[in-house]
XYZ file of C-alpha atoms in Angstrom:
633
model
C -32.558 4.424 -48.826
C -33.221 4.737 -45.233
C -37.014 3.862 -44.443
C -39.168 6.548 -42.472
C -37.813 6.772 -38.787
C -39.942 8.941 -37.478
C -43.026 7.232 -38.170
C -41.055 4.039 -37.122
C -40.060 5.010 -34.211
C -43.918 6.827 -33.783
C -45.565 2.814 -34.313
C -43.438 2.191 -30.692
C -45.732 3.325 -29.040
C -48.923 0.904 -30.634
C -47.250 -1.455 -28.253
C -45.913 -4.034 -30.466
C -42.590 -6.266 -29.010
C -39.672 -7.452 -30.850
C -39.930 -11.577 -30.895
C -38.161 -12.000 -27.548
C -39.225 -9.045 -25.442
C -40.668 -11.322 -23.143
C -37.142 -12.912 -22.107
C -36.206 -9.207 -21.013
C -35.815 -7.400 -17.699
C -38.882 -4.631 -17.652
C -37.463 -0.413 -17.751
C -39.132 -0.325 -15.192
C -37.841 -3.143 -13.116
C -33.778 -2.029 -13.863
C -34.856 1.421 -13.174
C -36.718 0.734 -9.648
C -33.672 -1.666 -8.793
C -31.344 -0.424 -7.017
C -28.325 1.028 -8.580
C -28.171 4.205 -7.169
C -29.978 3.129 -3.451
C -28.801 4.763 -0.836
C -29.927 2.025 1.851
C -28.516 3.181 5.279
C -28.173 -0.173 8.229
C -29.431 1.348 11.905
C -27.545 0.517 15.241
C -28.938 -2.570 16.392
C -28.612 -3.803 12.531
C -31.692 -5.004 12.517
C -33.407 -2.339 10.273
C -31.660 -0.759 6.501
C -34.098 2.366 5.218
C -34.134 3.442 1.113
C -35.401 5.790 -0.431
C -38.617 4.537 -1.671
C -39.093 6.915 -5.144
C -40.433 10.080 -3.840
C -38.849 12.793 -1.522
C -41.324 11.434 0.873
C -41.456 7.383 0.984
C -39.269 5.513 2.609
C -38.818 1.364 3.064
C -37.892 -0.462 5.374
C -36.514 -3.739 5.705
C -36.808 -5.667 8.839
C -33.365 -7.692 8.494
C -34.282 -10.360 11.774
C -37.573 -11.740 9.619
C -36.450 -12.389 5.921
C -38.988 -13.036 3.604
C -41.933 -10.746 5.354
C -41.918 -7.612 2.682
C -40.775 -3.892 2.422
C -42.374 -1.159 4.869
C -43.827 1.404 3.101
C -43.190 5.397 4.990
C -45.037 8.240 3.880
C -43.704 12.027 5.420
C -45.599 14.946 4.539
C -42.298 16.674 2.487
C -42.198 18.105 -0.403
C -38.216 17.830 -0.992
C -36.242 15.656 0.917
C -32.666 16.512 2.972
C -31.366 13.941 4.531
C -32.024 10.786 6.133
C -29.885 8.525 9.170
C -30.603 6.254 12.459
C -30.363 8.396 15.428
C -27.020 7.103 18.032
C -29.231 6.171 20.459
C -29.281 3.028 20.160
C -25.416 2.747 19.576
C -24.881 4.519 22.680
C -27.332 3.199 24.625
C -27.877 -1.481 24.296
C -31.591 -1.372 25.567
C -32.355 1.057 23.152
C -34.343 1.238 20.488
C -33.304 1.319 16.822
C -34.795 5.465 15.341
C -34.530 7.393 12.478
C -34.355 11.132 11.619
C -35.734 12.336 8.890
C -35.482 15.795 7.917
C -36.964 17.367 5.045
C -39.269 20.364 3.928
C -42.594 21.626 2.925
C -44.523 23.995 2.191
C -41.618 26.490 3.511
C -40.936 25.531 6.484
C -38.105 22.607 7.111
C -39.589 18.953 8.983
C -37.055 17.170 11.374
C -38.968 14.072 12.381
C -38.046 11.182 14.765
C -39.556 8.116 12.594
C -40.101 4.915 15.158
C -39.482 2.462 12.608
C -41.789 -0.995 14.361
C -45.084 0.919 14.429
C -43.863 3.443 11.555
C -45.343 6.530 13.275
C -43.473 9.265 13.012
C -43.137 12.594 14.334
C -42.540 16.642 14.622
C -39.490 17.345 16.523
C -40.393 19.813 18.896
C -39.380 23.291 17.335
C -38.409 22.171 14.266
C -40.706 24.212 12.432
C -37.710 26.776 11.380
C -35.537 27.867 8.158
C -32.594 26.405 6.619
C -29.657 29.391 7.023
C -26.849 26.968 6.393
C -26.495 23.556 3.441
C -23.455 22.770 2.811
C -23.246 19.289 0.398
C -21.882 16.298 1.459
C -21.310 14.205 -1.333
C -22.037 10.351 -0.990
C -20.796 10.699 2.887
C -24.695 11.944 4.957
C -24.917 8.364 6.649
C -22.339 9.709 8.766
C -22.834 13.367 8.566
C -24.943 16.634 7.351
C -24.848 19.645 7.650
C -27.602 21.430 7.288
C -28.024 24.559 10.672
C -32.165 26.400 11.206
C -32.771 30.235 12.460
C -35.127 30.245 14.717
C -37.277 33.251 12.972
C -38.825 33.820 16.912
C -35.971 33.649 18.747
C -32.451 33.657 16.447
C -30.785 30.619 17.694
C -28.984 29.043 15.559
C -29.806 25.090 16.087
C -28.488 21.832 14.432
C -29.714 18.422 14.617
C -27.225 16.459 16.462
C -25.835 12.815 16.702
C -29.273 11.749 19.029
C -32.260 13.441 17.054
C -32.668 16.524 19.228
C -31.706 20.610 17.833
C -29.546 22.057 20.239
C -27.878 25.307 19.671
C -24.113 25.003 17.354
C -21.756 26.083 20.487
C -22.892 22.501 21.042
C -21.428 21.044 18.262
C -18.444 22.684 17.798
C -18.768 23.436 14.776
C -20.677 27.295 15.903
C -16.746 29.067 13.853
C -17.503 27.625 10.807
C -19.506 30.267 8.347
C -19.296 30.619 4.754
C -19.257 34.561 2.966
C -18.563 35.658 -0.404
C -15.375 35.383 -2.096
C -13.180 35.490 -4.743
C -16.033 34.473 -8.002
C -17.644 32.891 -4.946
C -18.387 31.470 -1.361
C -15.105 31.240 0.875
C -15.742 28.800 4.302
C -14.325 30.891 7.406
C -12.788 29.300 10.243
C -11.199 29.074 13.459
C -12.442 30.580 15.956
C -15.063 33.555 15.981
C -12.347 35.818 14.339
C -12.042 33.473 11.779
C -8.540 32.800 10.673
C -8.673 30.620 8.354
C -10.857 30.347 4.949
C -10.912 28.564 1.849
C -12.591 28.469 -0.857
C -15.587 26.897 -1.783
C -16.979 27.585 -5.544
C -14.358 29.967 -7.231
C -12.860 29.414 -10.063
C -9.802 28.087 -8.258
C -12.343 24.504 -7.408
C -13.315 21.535 -8.473
C -16.325 19.873 -9.518
C -16.278 17.276 -6.116
C -14.930 20.402 -3.570
C -17.408 19.828 -0.823
C -17.270 20.393 3.103
C -17.179 16.525 3.746
C -17.390 16.573 7.908
C -17.487 18.613 10.989
C -15.982 17.150 14.551
C -17.247 17.483 18.282
C -13.324 18.031 18.148
C -13.947 21.363 16.292
C -11.670 19.914 13.308
C -13.288 20.236 9.926
C -12.471 18.291 6.472
C -13.321 19.061 3.580
C -12.009 18.331 -0.534
C -10.236 21.189 -2.202
C -8.634 21.948 -5.153
C -7.214 25.617 -4.608
C -3.899 26.062 -5.458
C -3.525 22.168 -6.137
C -3.268 20.759 -9.270
C -5.985 17.249 -8.385
C -9.072 17.444 -5.584
C -7.467 16.554 -2.732
C -8.798 15.478 1.655
C -7.659 18.811 4.123
C -7.916 18.842 7.418
C -9.260 22.481 9.170
C -8.781 23.138 12.998
C -11.668 25.505 13.843
C -9.804 27.118 16.797
C -6.265 28.021 14.766
C -7.432 27.944 11.552
C -4.881 25.799 10.645
C -4.871 23.357 7.495
C -3.291 20.026 6.185
C -2.912 17.668 3.652
C -4.447 14.337 4.726
C -4.111 12.925 1.166
C -3.488 13.784 -2.021
C -2.780 12.546 -5.215
C -1.189 13.402 -8.573
C -2.534 13.299 -11.298
C -5.871 11.413 -9.616
C -9.214 12.911 -7.698
C -10.266 12.438 -4.370
C -14.089 10.924 -5.582
C -15.170 10.268 -2.345
C -14.153 9.845 1.270
C -15.236 7.311 3.629
C -16.411 9.202 7.021
C -16.048 6.911 10.977
C -20.226 7.782 12.188
C -18.707 7.415 15.656
C -16.627 10.489 15.680
C -16.838 11.736 12.028
C -13.093 11.456 10.986
C -12.232 10.267 7.895
C -10.714 6.405 7.673
C -10.750 6.487 4.081
C -11.015 8.097 0.673
C -12.371 6.378 -2.904
C -10.373 7.214 -5.981
C -10.529 5.781 -9.897
C -8.253 6.227 -12.509
C -8.879 3.358 -14.019
C -10.334 0.727 -11.303
C -10.992 2.091 -8.594
C -9.071 2.104 -4.833
C -9.626 1.956 -1.459
C -6.642 3.860 0.573
C -7.256 4.216 3.699
C -5.714 6.831 5.856
C -6.644 4.959 9.837
C -5.471 1.460 10.357
C -8.270 0.521 12.795
C -10.236 -0.540 9.419
C -7.406 -1.631 7.619
C -8.644 -5.628 8.409
C -12.089 -4.678 7.247
C -11.232 -2.552 3.994
C -8.452 -6.445 3.168
C -11.731 -8.613 3.899
C -14.248 -7.034 2.384
C -11.433 -7.034 -0.803
C -11.048 -10.226 -0.341
C -14.395 -11.529 -1.373
C -14.207 -12.187 -4.441
C -17.211 -10.164 -5.652
C -15.793 -7.195 -7.208
C -14.706 -3.507 -5.625
C -16.067 -2.922 -2.036
C -18.435 0.868 -1.857
C -18.749 1.169 1.139
C -22.360 2.693 0.812
C -22.302 3.278 5.055
C -22.100 2.539 8.063
C -24.981 2.204 11.414
C -24.421 4.800 13.438
C -21.694 2.886 16.365
C -19.866 1.382 13.338
C -20.746 -2.620 14.251
C -22.811 -2.922 10.496
C -21.689 -1.551 7.135
C -23.653 -1.754 3.784
C -21.401 -2.526 0.502
C -21.552 -2.616 -2.844
C -19.999 -5.135 -5.614
C -20.269 -5.191 -8.705
C -18.535 -2.595 -9.668
C -16.825 -4.598 -12.692
C -18.466 -8.130 -13.039
C -22.134 -9.191 -12.530
C -25.371 -8.204 -11.096
C -24.424 -5.950 -8.458
C -24.507 -7.258 -5.008
C -25.087 -5.428 -1.808
C -24.114 -7.375 1.277
C -24.002 -6.786 5.015
C -21.636 -6.865 6.805
C -20.888 -7.759 10.687
C -17.208 -5.867 12.338
C -16.949 -7.400 15.514
C -18.071 -11.088 13.784
C -16.056 -10.574 9.947
C -19.639 -11.586 8.801
C -20.060 -10.862 5.105
C -23.013 -12.197 3.782
C -26.085 -11.014 0.637
C -28.521 -8.622 1.466
C -31.383 -9.052 -0.233
C -32.699 -5.054 -0.908
C -36.519 -3.324 -1.269
C -35.826 -1.572 -4.507
C -34.159 -3.933 -5.884
C -37.981 -5.494 -6.618
C -36.152 -8.952 -9.023
C -33.568 -7.338 -11.014
C -31.867 -9.284 -11.824
C -28.775 -9.255 -15.568
C -27.267 -12.613 -16.579
C -23.218 -12.362 -16.230
C -21.475 -9.153 -17.450
C -17.404 -8.055 -17.766
C -16.626 -4.476 -17.949
C -12.821 -3.487 -18.116
C -10.818 -0.258 -17.938
C -8.296 0.547 -20.770
C -5.681 3.181 -20.974
C -4.395 4.277 -24.934
C -1.175 5.766 -25.035
C -0.664 7.867 -28.549
C 2.760 10.099 -29.620
C 1.689 13.584 -28.964
C -1.452 13.707 -27.414
C -2.808 13.441 -23.990
C -2.838 9.807 -22.495
C -6.471 8.692 -22.757
C -8.751 6.204 -20.815
C -12.205 4.627 -20.384
C -14.321 1.857 -20.238
C -16.091 -1.658 -22.264
C -19.159 -3.379 -20.836
C -19.512 -6.276 -22.233
C -22.866 -8.642 -21.951
C -23.531 -11.758 -21.643
C -22.655 -14.007 -24.953
C -26.148 -15.664 -25.076
C -27.376 -11.750 -25.077
C -26.078 -11.047 -28.177
C -26.893 -15.444 -29.949
C -23.087 -15.728 -29.251
C -22.152 -13.909 -31.759
C -20.702 -9.701 -31.720
C -22.681 -7.622 -29.952
C -23.830 -3.546 -31.116
C -21.735 -1.657 -29.356
C -22.838 1.895 -28.419
C -20.157 4.627 -27.500
C -21.494 7.180 -25.117
C -20.091 10.535 -24.368
C -20.704 12.414 -21.517
C -21.503 15.714 -21.022
C -19.541 18.859 -20.196
C -17.386 18.954 -21.592
C -15.316 18.899 -17.408
C -17.525 15.552 -15.941
C -16.299 11.963 -16.318
C -17.408 8.339 -16.197
C -15.803 5.691 -13.739
C -15.963 2.054 -13.495
C -19.580 1.055 -12.027
C -22.444 -0.152 -12.864
C -24.602 2.792 -13.453
C -28.801 2.658 -14.214
C -27.920 3.213 -18.371
C -25.311 1.307 -19.268
C -27.482 -1.767 -17.192
C -29.966 -0.637 -18.899
C -27.853 -0.881 -22.877
C -26.086 -4.590 -21.127
C -29.252 -5.947 -20.437
C -30.882 -5.613 -24.394
C -27.047 -7.534 -25.138
C -25.872 -3.927 -26.172
C -22.068 -3.349 -25.512
C -21.914 0.301 -24.169
C -17.740 1.550 -24.646
C -17.084 5.553 -22.353
C -14.230 7.474 -23.351
C -12.726 10.519 -20.747
C -11.135 12.339 -23.422
C -9.433 15.274 -22.633
C -11.460 18.119 -20.787
C -12.924 15.667 -18.075
C -12.946 15.805 -14.472
C -10.289 13.829 -12.282
C -7.607 13.492 -14.154
C -7.034 16.576 -12.142
C -6.141 20.637 -13.404
C -3.974 20.283 -15.968
C -5.595 17.430 -18.490
C -9.010 19.029 -17.371
C -7.495 22.674 -18.833
C -6.573 20.517 -22.291
C -9.661 21.301 -23.431
C -9.635 24.413 -24.242
C -9.806 25.652 -28.206
C -10.345 22.372 -28.769
C -13.457 20.958 -28.640
C -14.330 20.866 -32.662
C -9.888 19.325 -32.629
C -8.651 17.008 -29.769
C -11.875 16.426 -28.233
C -13.999 14.875 -31.005
C -9.833 13.093 -32.160
C -10.017 11.301 -28.733
C -13.559 10.229 -28.905
C -12.518 9.109 -32.838
C -9.772 7.719 -31.177
C -11.042 5.544 -28.193
C -14.006 4.238 -30.370
C -11.335 2.983 -33.107
C -9.446 1.161 -30.334
C -12.027 -0.383 -28.806
C -13.094 -1.251 -31.834
C -10.413 -3.449 -32.949
C -9.779 -5.197 -29.410
C -13.520 -6.561 -28.161
C -15.659 -8.137 -29.963
C -17.620 -5.450 -31.080
C -20.269 -5.936 -34.872
C -18.632 -3.132 -36.549
C -21.760 -2.794 -38.385
C -23.246 -1.991 -35.510
C -22.495 1.021 -34.163
C -24.870 4.166 -32.035
C -24.360 6.437 -30.692
C -25.856 8.363 -27.462
C -24.790 11.792 -25.555
C -26.220 14.168 -23.832
C -25.176 18.043 -23.775
C -22.425 18.614 -25.007
C -21.830 14.904 -25.641
C -24.844 15.066 -27.789
C -22.391 18.298 -29.466
C -19.624 15.372 -29.515
C -22.407 12.760 -31.071
C -23.265 15.203 -33.734
C -19.614 16.709 -34.457
C -18.250 12.614 -34.397
C -21.239 12.120 -37.558
C -20.463 14.629 -39.367
C -17.237 13.865 -39.896
C -17.515 10.180 -41.015
C -17.762 8.633 -37.947
C -18.764 4.902 -38.483
C -22.411 4.974 -36.635
C -25.942 2.936 -38.280
C -27.680 6.065 -35.772
C -27.343 8.601 -33.093
C -28.938 9.596 -30.685
C -28.697 12.814 -29.130
C -30.541 15.304 -26.069
C -29.886 18.890 -24.644
C -27.696 20.250 -27.464
C -27.010 22.792 -29.866
C -26.975 22.451 -32.643
C -25.427 26.357 -33.441
C -21.745 27.118 -30.995
C -21.212 29.528 -32.627
C -25.243 31.043 -31.789
C -24.472 29.507 -28.728
C -21.455 31.801 -28.073
C -23.098 34.698 -29.162
C -25.474 34.665 -26.691
C -23.566 34.027 -23.930
C -20.792 36.967 -24.350
C -24.331 39.351 -25.161
C -25.222 38.287 -21.712
C -21.985 37.226 -19.539
C -19.568 39.637 -21.306
C -15.768 38.630 -20.649
C -17.129 36.530 -17.592
C -18.236 33.853 -19.969
C -15.544 30.797 -19.437
C -17.391 30.668 -23.503
C -14.277 32.207 -25.165
C -11.987 30.956 -23.109
C -12.578 26.712 -24.026
C -14.967 27.148 -26.584
C -13.221 29.714 -28.990
C -14.220 33.773 -29.304
C -17.059 34.809 -31.744
C -15.351 38.617 -32.648
C -12.738 36.948 -33.276
C -12.857 36.144 -37.259
C -10.739 33.184 -36.702
C -12.361 31.493 -34.068
C -15.645 32.730 -35.190
C -15.311 30.134 -38.423
C -13.872 27.316 -36.001
C -17.280 27.773 -33.895
C -18.702 27.910 -37.417
C -17.042 25.015 -38.789
C -18.443 23.071 -35.752
C -21.706 23.495 -35.477
C -24.015 20.634 -36.543
C -26.398 23.529 -38.209
C -23.610 24.163 -40.596
C -23.532 20.204 -41.709
C -26.988 19.325 -42.388
C -25.175 17.823 -46.394
C -23.541 15.236 -44.102
C -25.622 14.453 -41.679
C -29.037 13.809 -43.768
C -28.295 9.884 -44.887
C -28.020 9.346 -40.841
C -30.846 8.526 -38.596
C -31.136 9.922 -36.077
C -33.408 10.837 -32.035
C -33.074 14.090 -30.836
C -35.438 14.915 -28.389
C -34.742 18.411 -26.685
C -37.046 19.650 -23.505
C -38.944 23.242 -24.719
C -37.775 24.193 -20.839
C -34.171 24.425 -21.508
C -32.367 27.795 -20.446
C -28.292 25.933 -21.601
C -29.459 25.336 -24.820
C -33.010 26.106 -25.904
C -34.924 24.442 -28.284
C -35.136 28.072 -29.836
C -31.433 28.168 -30.974
C -31.874 24.724 -33.031
C -34.730 25.570 -34.675
C -33.035 26.353 -38.809
C -31.449 22.921 -37.238
C -34.001 20.851 -36.403
C -36.124 22.645 -39.958
C -33.285 21.750 -42.278
C -33.322 18.054 -40.739
C -36.929 18.027 -41.345
C -35.979 18.678 -44.963
C -33.388 16.440 -46.084
C -33.230 13.912 -43.769
C -36.032 10.753 -43.429
C -34.736 9.446 -40.944
C -34.319 11.840 -38.337
C -37.375 12.291 -35.512
C -37.272 15.546 -33.868
C -39.136 15.333 -30.078
C -39.881 17.968 -27.469
C -41.141 17.360 -23.866
C -42.896 20.134 -23.206
C -41.743 20.176 -19.603
C -38.800 19.803 -18.688
C -34.853 21.695 -19.127
C -31.372 20.775 -19.522
C -30.548 17.031 -20.088
C -34.520 16.114 -19.410
C -34.460 14.466 -16.160
C -37.959 14.991 -14.893
C -38.633 12.803 -17.788
C -35.302 10.251 -17.811
C -36.722 7.400 -18.239
C -39.518 8.646 -21.584
C -35.969 10.001 -22.673
C -34.322 5.985 -22.475
C -37.824 4.358 -23.402
C -38.310 6.354 -27.284
C -34.133 5.181 -27.646
C -34.726 1.943 -27.180
C -37.254 1.008 -29.882
C -35.163 3.365 -32.142
C -31.436 1.406 -31.580
C -34.194 -1.644 -31.069
C -34.732 -1.343 -35.417
C -31.193 0.996 -35.609
C -29.602 -2.095 -33.753
C -31.739 -5.030 -34.566
C -31.976 -6.152 -31.069
C -34.643 -7.127 -28.524
C -36.761 -3.991 -27.290
C -39.732 -3.586 -24.824
C -42.574 -2.280 -26.295
C -43.041 0.896 -24.589
C -46.106 0.355 -21.757
C -49.787 2.552 -21.718
C -48.396 4.781 -18.740
C -45.704 5.393 -20.834
C -48.004 6.380 -24.628
C -49.467 8.209 -22.476
C -46.901 10.598 -21.397
C -45.318 9.905 -24.753
C -48.633 11.294 -26.339
C -47.840 14.567 -24.578
C -44.681 15.622 -26.970
C -44.205 17.355 -29.594
C -43.036 15.148 -32.204
C -41.858 15.884 -35.405
C -39.997 13.272 -38.373
C -41.552 12.143 -41.750
């Protein structure tokens, strides 16, 4: 008979800890670690800047003064657009390093020039403009961000140059670039004043990750696009003639990231990932650098930043093995040395190992996934418990990298498996389209096959397996559990437990425009209506009633509203003594504003379920959690 898990979870608020909790890496240290930091190195190589967590907080570290604490600078910003080092020091040997920071406060645009030595910041004259254009440049903002500002008084359209000055766009060589409404989204128009070329930016033929990558002073633009292509490719657009050419395209795999030259803003390389991450060099001038970084023996080199003069690179290692290692690379000397980032704090993690795997199946699509194994010592040199972590979407995907949640689970002695089931992005449109009408059939079968493969081929404790899922991943976790997957417990959030109602409401709101008709099923057709009902957790309470289940939801979630789960919640509370429901009043889909609390509660739950050491809730965590609605016997 199960214990009253809801009551046991609430007991965690008292601060009780497992016997070995004192040896754990604190959650606060994990979440503050530079796992997702975006450090930037100055042209002189003396300074590194990092985000400090809040929009207006920056951390500045002087590299030529080791042991000195980082300098914290707070700017009056409610939203951060970008930060990068000015090219002034790159182009004048004696010029001081200057940091440029752009963001918004109280509806106004502010662009700061920051002196790292004094910590003093000044607002650029005339920078209080309105944003008129902002195009996404994911992971490349060390070299390029396209924000345009319109002066309300003069009507002038301005951009921030490499030297940190506001200049008219026609002086930047990109004045012919514009957006206009297009097929199902926005169209990028380029090629002279008349607009000789155009490409769909956000319509149905584009894939996640499609974005403008850079615009050069030489009149060229670079973009990730999948229009009329199977995968996400890198294109070069001629802003004068309207011509296009493909710079890189790979069958069956999307371009994940573009590595830009910070001087001329041309792509030097692209990063792709089918199983392990790979760098494909586009400019032979950087091939020796890439080969030197790859031969360091620290894992795959993620190029995180390049100084404005391209003399210094910041590289993140640790995608496959060991704690994340940051390094500073000085190109002229070919020197590579470890770099201690301010946001990394004392983050530490014992030896761990990540492997990618591929599963070939007769009559079914091949699958790819990852298994991350913790230090055997954390498992008492016995088989480790396992968490199957299911991504959402279903068109999201997992990568071979140590993200915060993997890091957290590994530090608790828990192995982590992830599966890129059919419908996952990154493997081409054909693989992504395989999710059509397969939410209750093929996708759960893929996840079960992936879990079975991991349990058969890796040293995990089959009696201690849990599942975690957010959004579609949460639906999939409930589906698998209701159909006999060997889970000892489950944690789900931002889920809809009634797919039939979910589709009905989408059709009522959007009619034929909703893609759920094609992807999940049409609730107006009897056979598909029955399939939607059959995949809904609300109709499988009998199968779920013996499962310890922690269910979290945001009261302001408009994607999967909490009210839509009311019948499921009530039925589980009546049937399952191991069911606990937590509702966060200020959170939306994904619980992004309270993700740390989600993880803290999940840790208490997994500690009891998988018998692993846990860190008790801190006083601040207990105070926040006390404001949540918690139901359970």
